Coordinates of C-alpha atoms in Angstrom, one line a residue:
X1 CA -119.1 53.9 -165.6
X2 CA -121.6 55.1 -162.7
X3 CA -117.7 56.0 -160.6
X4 CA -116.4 57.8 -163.5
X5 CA -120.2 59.6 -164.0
X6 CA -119.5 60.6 -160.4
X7 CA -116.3 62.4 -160.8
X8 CA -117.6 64.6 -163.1
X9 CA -120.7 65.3 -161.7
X10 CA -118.5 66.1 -158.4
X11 CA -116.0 67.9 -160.8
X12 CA -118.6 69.4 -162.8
X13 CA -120.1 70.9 -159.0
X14 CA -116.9 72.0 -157.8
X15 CA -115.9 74.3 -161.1
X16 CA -119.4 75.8 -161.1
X17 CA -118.9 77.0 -157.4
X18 CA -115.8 78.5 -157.9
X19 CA -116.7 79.9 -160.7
X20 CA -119.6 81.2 -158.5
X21 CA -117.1 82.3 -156.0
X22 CA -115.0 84.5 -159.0
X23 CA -118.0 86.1 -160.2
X24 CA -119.0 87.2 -157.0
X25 CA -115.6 88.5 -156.1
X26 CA -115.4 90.0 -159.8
X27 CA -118.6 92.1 -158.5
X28 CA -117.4 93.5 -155.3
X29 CA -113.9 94.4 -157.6
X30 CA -115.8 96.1 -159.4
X31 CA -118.1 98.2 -157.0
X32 CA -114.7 98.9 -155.5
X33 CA -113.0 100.4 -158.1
X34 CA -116.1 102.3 -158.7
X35 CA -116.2 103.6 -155.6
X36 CA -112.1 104.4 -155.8
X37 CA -113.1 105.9 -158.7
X38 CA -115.6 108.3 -158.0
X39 CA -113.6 109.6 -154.4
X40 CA -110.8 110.3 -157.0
X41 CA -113.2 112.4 -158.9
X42 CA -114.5 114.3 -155.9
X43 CA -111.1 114.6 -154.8
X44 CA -109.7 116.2 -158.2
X45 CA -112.6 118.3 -158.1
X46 CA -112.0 119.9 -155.1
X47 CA -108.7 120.5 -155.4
X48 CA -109.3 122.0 -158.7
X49 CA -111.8 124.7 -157.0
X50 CA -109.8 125.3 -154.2
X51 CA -106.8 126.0 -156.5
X52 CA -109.1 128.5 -158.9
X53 CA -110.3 129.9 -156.2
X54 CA -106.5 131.0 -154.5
X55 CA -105.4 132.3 -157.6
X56 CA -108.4 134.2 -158.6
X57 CA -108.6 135.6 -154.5
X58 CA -104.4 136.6 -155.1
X59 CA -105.2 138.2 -158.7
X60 CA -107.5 140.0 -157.0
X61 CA -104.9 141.4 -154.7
X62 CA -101.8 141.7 -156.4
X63 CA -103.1 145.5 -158.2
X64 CA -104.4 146.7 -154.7
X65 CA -100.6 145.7 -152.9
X66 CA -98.6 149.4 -153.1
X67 CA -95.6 147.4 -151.8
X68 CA -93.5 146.8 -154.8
X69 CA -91.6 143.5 -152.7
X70 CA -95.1 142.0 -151.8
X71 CA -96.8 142.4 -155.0
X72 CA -93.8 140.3 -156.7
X73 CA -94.2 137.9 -154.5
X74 CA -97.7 137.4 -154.6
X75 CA -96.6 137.2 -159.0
X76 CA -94.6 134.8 -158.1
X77 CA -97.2 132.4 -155.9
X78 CA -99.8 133.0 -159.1
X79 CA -97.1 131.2 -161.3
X80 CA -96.9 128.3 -158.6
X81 CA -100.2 127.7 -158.3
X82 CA -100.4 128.0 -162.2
X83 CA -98.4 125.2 -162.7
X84 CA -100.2 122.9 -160.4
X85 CA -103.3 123.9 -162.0
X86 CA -101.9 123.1 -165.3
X87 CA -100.8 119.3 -163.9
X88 CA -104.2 118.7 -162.1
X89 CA -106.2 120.1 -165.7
X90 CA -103.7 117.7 -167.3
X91 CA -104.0 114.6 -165.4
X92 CA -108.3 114.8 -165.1
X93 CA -108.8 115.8 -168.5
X94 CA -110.0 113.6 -171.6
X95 CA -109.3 110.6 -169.6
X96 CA -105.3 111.4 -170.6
X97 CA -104.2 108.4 -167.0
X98 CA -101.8 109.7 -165.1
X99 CA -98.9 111.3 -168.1
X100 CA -98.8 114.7 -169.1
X101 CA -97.3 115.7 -172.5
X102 CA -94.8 118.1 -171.4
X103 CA -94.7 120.0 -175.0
X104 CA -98.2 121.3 -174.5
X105 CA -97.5 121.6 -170.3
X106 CA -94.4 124.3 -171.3
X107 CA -96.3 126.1 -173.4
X108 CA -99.4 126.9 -171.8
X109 CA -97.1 127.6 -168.7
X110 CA -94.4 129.8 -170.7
X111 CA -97.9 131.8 -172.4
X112 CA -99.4 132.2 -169.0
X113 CA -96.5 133.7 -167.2
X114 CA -95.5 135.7 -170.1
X115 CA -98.6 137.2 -169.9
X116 CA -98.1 138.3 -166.3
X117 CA -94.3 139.2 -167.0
X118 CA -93.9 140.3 -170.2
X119 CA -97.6 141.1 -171.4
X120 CA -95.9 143.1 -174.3
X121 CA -94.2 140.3 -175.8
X122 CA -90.7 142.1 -175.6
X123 CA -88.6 138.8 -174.6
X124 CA -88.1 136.3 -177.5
X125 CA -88.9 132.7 -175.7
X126 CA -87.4 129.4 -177.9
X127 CA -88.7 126.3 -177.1
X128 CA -87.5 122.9 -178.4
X129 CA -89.1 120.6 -176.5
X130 CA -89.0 117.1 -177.9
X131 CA -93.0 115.4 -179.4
X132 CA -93.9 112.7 -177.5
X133 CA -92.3 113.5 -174.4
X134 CA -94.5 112.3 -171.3
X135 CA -94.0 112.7 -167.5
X136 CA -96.3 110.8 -164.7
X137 CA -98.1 113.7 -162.2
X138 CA -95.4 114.2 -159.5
X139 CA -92.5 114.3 -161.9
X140 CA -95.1 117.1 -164.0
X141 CA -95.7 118.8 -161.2
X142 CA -91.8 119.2 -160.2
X143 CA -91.2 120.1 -163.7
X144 CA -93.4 122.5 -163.6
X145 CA -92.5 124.3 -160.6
X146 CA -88.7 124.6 -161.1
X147 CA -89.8 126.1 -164.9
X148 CA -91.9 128.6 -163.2
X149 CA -89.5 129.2 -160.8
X150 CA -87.1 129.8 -163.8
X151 CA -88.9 131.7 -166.0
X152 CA -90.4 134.6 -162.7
X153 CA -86.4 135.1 -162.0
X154 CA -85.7 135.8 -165.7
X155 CA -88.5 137.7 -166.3
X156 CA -88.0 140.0 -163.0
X157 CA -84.0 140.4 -163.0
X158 CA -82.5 138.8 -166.2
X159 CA -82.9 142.1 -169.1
X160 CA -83.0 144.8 -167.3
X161 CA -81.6 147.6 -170.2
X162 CA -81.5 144.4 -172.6
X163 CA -81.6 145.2 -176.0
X164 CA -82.2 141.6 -177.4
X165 CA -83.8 139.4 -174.2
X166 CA -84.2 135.8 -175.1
X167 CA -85.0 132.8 -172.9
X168 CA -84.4 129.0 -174.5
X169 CA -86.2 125.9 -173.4
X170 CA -85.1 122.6 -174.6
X171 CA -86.2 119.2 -173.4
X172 CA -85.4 115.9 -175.1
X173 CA -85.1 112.1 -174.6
X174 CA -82.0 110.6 -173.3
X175 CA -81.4 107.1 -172.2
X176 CA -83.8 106.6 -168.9
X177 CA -84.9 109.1 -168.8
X178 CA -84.7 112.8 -170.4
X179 CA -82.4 116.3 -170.7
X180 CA -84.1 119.8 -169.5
X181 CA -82.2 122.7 -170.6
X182 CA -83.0 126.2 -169.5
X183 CA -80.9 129.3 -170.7
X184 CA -81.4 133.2 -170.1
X185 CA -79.0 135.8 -172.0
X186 CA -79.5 137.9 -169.2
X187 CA -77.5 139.1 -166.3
X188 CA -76.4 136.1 -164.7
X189 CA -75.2 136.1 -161.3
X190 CA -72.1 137.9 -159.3
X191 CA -69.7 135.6 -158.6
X192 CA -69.6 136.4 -155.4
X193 CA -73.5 136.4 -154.7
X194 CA -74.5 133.6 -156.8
X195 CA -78.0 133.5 -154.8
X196 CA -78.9 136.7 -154.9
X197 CA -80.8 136.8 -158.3
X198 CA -82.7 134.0 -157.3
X199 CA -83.1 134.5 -153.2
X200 CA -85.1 131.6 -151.9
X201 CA -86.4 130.2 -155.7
X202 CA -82.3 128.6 -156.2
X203 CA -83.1 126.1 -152.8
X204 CA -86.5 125.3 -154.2
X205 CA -85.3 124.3 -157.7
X206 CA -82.1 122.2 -155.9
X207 CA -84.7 120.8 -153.5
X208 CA -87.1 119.9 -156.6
X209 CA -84.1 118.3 -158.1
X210 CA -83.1 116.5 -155.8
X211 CA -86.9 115.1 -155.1
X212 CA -86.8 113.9 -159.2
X213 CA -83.3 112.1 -158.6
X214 CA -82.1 114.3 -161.0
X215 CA -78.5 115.8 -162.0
X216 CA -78.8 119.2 -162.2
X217 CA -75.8 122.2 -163.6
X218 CA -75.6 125.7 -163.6
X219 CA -73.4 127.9 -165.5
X220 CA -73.1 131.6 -165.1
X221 CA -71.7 132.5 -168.7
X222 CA -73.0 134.8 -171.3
X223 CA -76.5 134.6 -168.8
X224 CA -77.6 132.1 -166.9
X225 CA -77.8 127.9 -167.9
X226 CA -79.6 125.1 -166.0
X227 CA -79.4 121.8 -167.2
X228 CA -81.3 119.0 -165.5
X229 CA -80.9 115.2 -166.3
X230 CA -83.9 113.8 -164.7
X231 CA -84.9 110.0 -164.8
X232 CA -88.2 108.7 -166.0

């Protein structure tokens, strides 16, 4: 009886130590991730002033720039930097973890850039984009560049003399992952300068693509189609 009293008091000891041991080590877990926590939150912060703070110092230039060329291309970075302040507002705000719901992300971009574009409403915009639909921050933020990228060359060279402009956005779920659609009943491109409406904005939508492992189409018929199968 005194032997077997013994290996439980020794059990007994041994338990309460590593128990002990896990609570400490729970502690210094949690100071950590704390800690992680905060520098993420100082991080986000900054990033979101510095972003505010280009796009307000570019507003601020784009009516004083007499070059026509220059003044679209400052237009052009304020709908970049729009999109990433979108994502980053996305991400940090109501404690939404690291999805975006890309419904709301399209429109507020598509309203935005409209408003710098096409502040008289002139060009119908259809958007079907599929409730529910979330993307993690660096798919977001791809997303969101190449639609920016999309909408700017519509907006600039797709209706000129149009008499009905319309752009169409479509995203929806397929298996693994999901299917962007983006159409313009514009212009399209020449055959035999397929770039030229879109100058440098074609290689950084490819380039985007490509960085999503993504499938991506054009067709040049009756306006201009893009149709992306990305993975999620």
């Amino acid at each position: 009886k005194a032997l077997l009293e013994k290996e439980v008091e020794d059990r007994t000891s041994e338990l309460q130590i590593s128990n002990n041991r896990l609570t400490e080590q729970t502690a210094l877990l949690a100071d950590r991730n704390t800690k992680i926590e905060t520098l993420i939150n100082e991080i986000n912060h900054r990033v979101k002033n510095n972003l505010q703070l280009l796009y307000s110092l570019i507003s601020l230039q784009v009516p004083s720039i007499a070059d026509s060329t220059s003044r679209e291309i400052l237009k052009g970075n304020l709908g970049k930097i729009k999109a990433m302040m979108l994502v980053n507002q996305k991400l940090f705000r109501f404690d939404e973890g690291s999805s975006v719901n890309v419904d709301d992300f399209t429109t507020e971009l598509t309203v935005h850039l409209q408003k710098i574009y096409d502040h008289k409403g002139r060009i119908r915009i259809l958007q079907q984009v599929e409730k529910g639909i979330m993307l993690h921050g660096k798919l977001t933020l791809s997303f969101g560049l190449i639609l920016s990228e999309l909408l700017t060359n519509s907006f600039k060279y797709a209706f000129a003399d149009h008499e009905s402009p319309e752009i169409s956005i479509k995203v929806e779920n397929m298996d693994h992952g999901i299917v962007f659609v983006y159409s313009d009943n514009g212009a399209g491109m020449e055959p035999k300068k397929p770039h030229e409406r879109m100058t440098m904005g074609v290689s950084l939508i490819h380039d985007l693509a490509r960085q999503m492992n993504g499938k991506l189409e054009v067709s040049n018929h009756n306006g201009l189609t893009y149709e992306f199968q990305i993975p999620v």
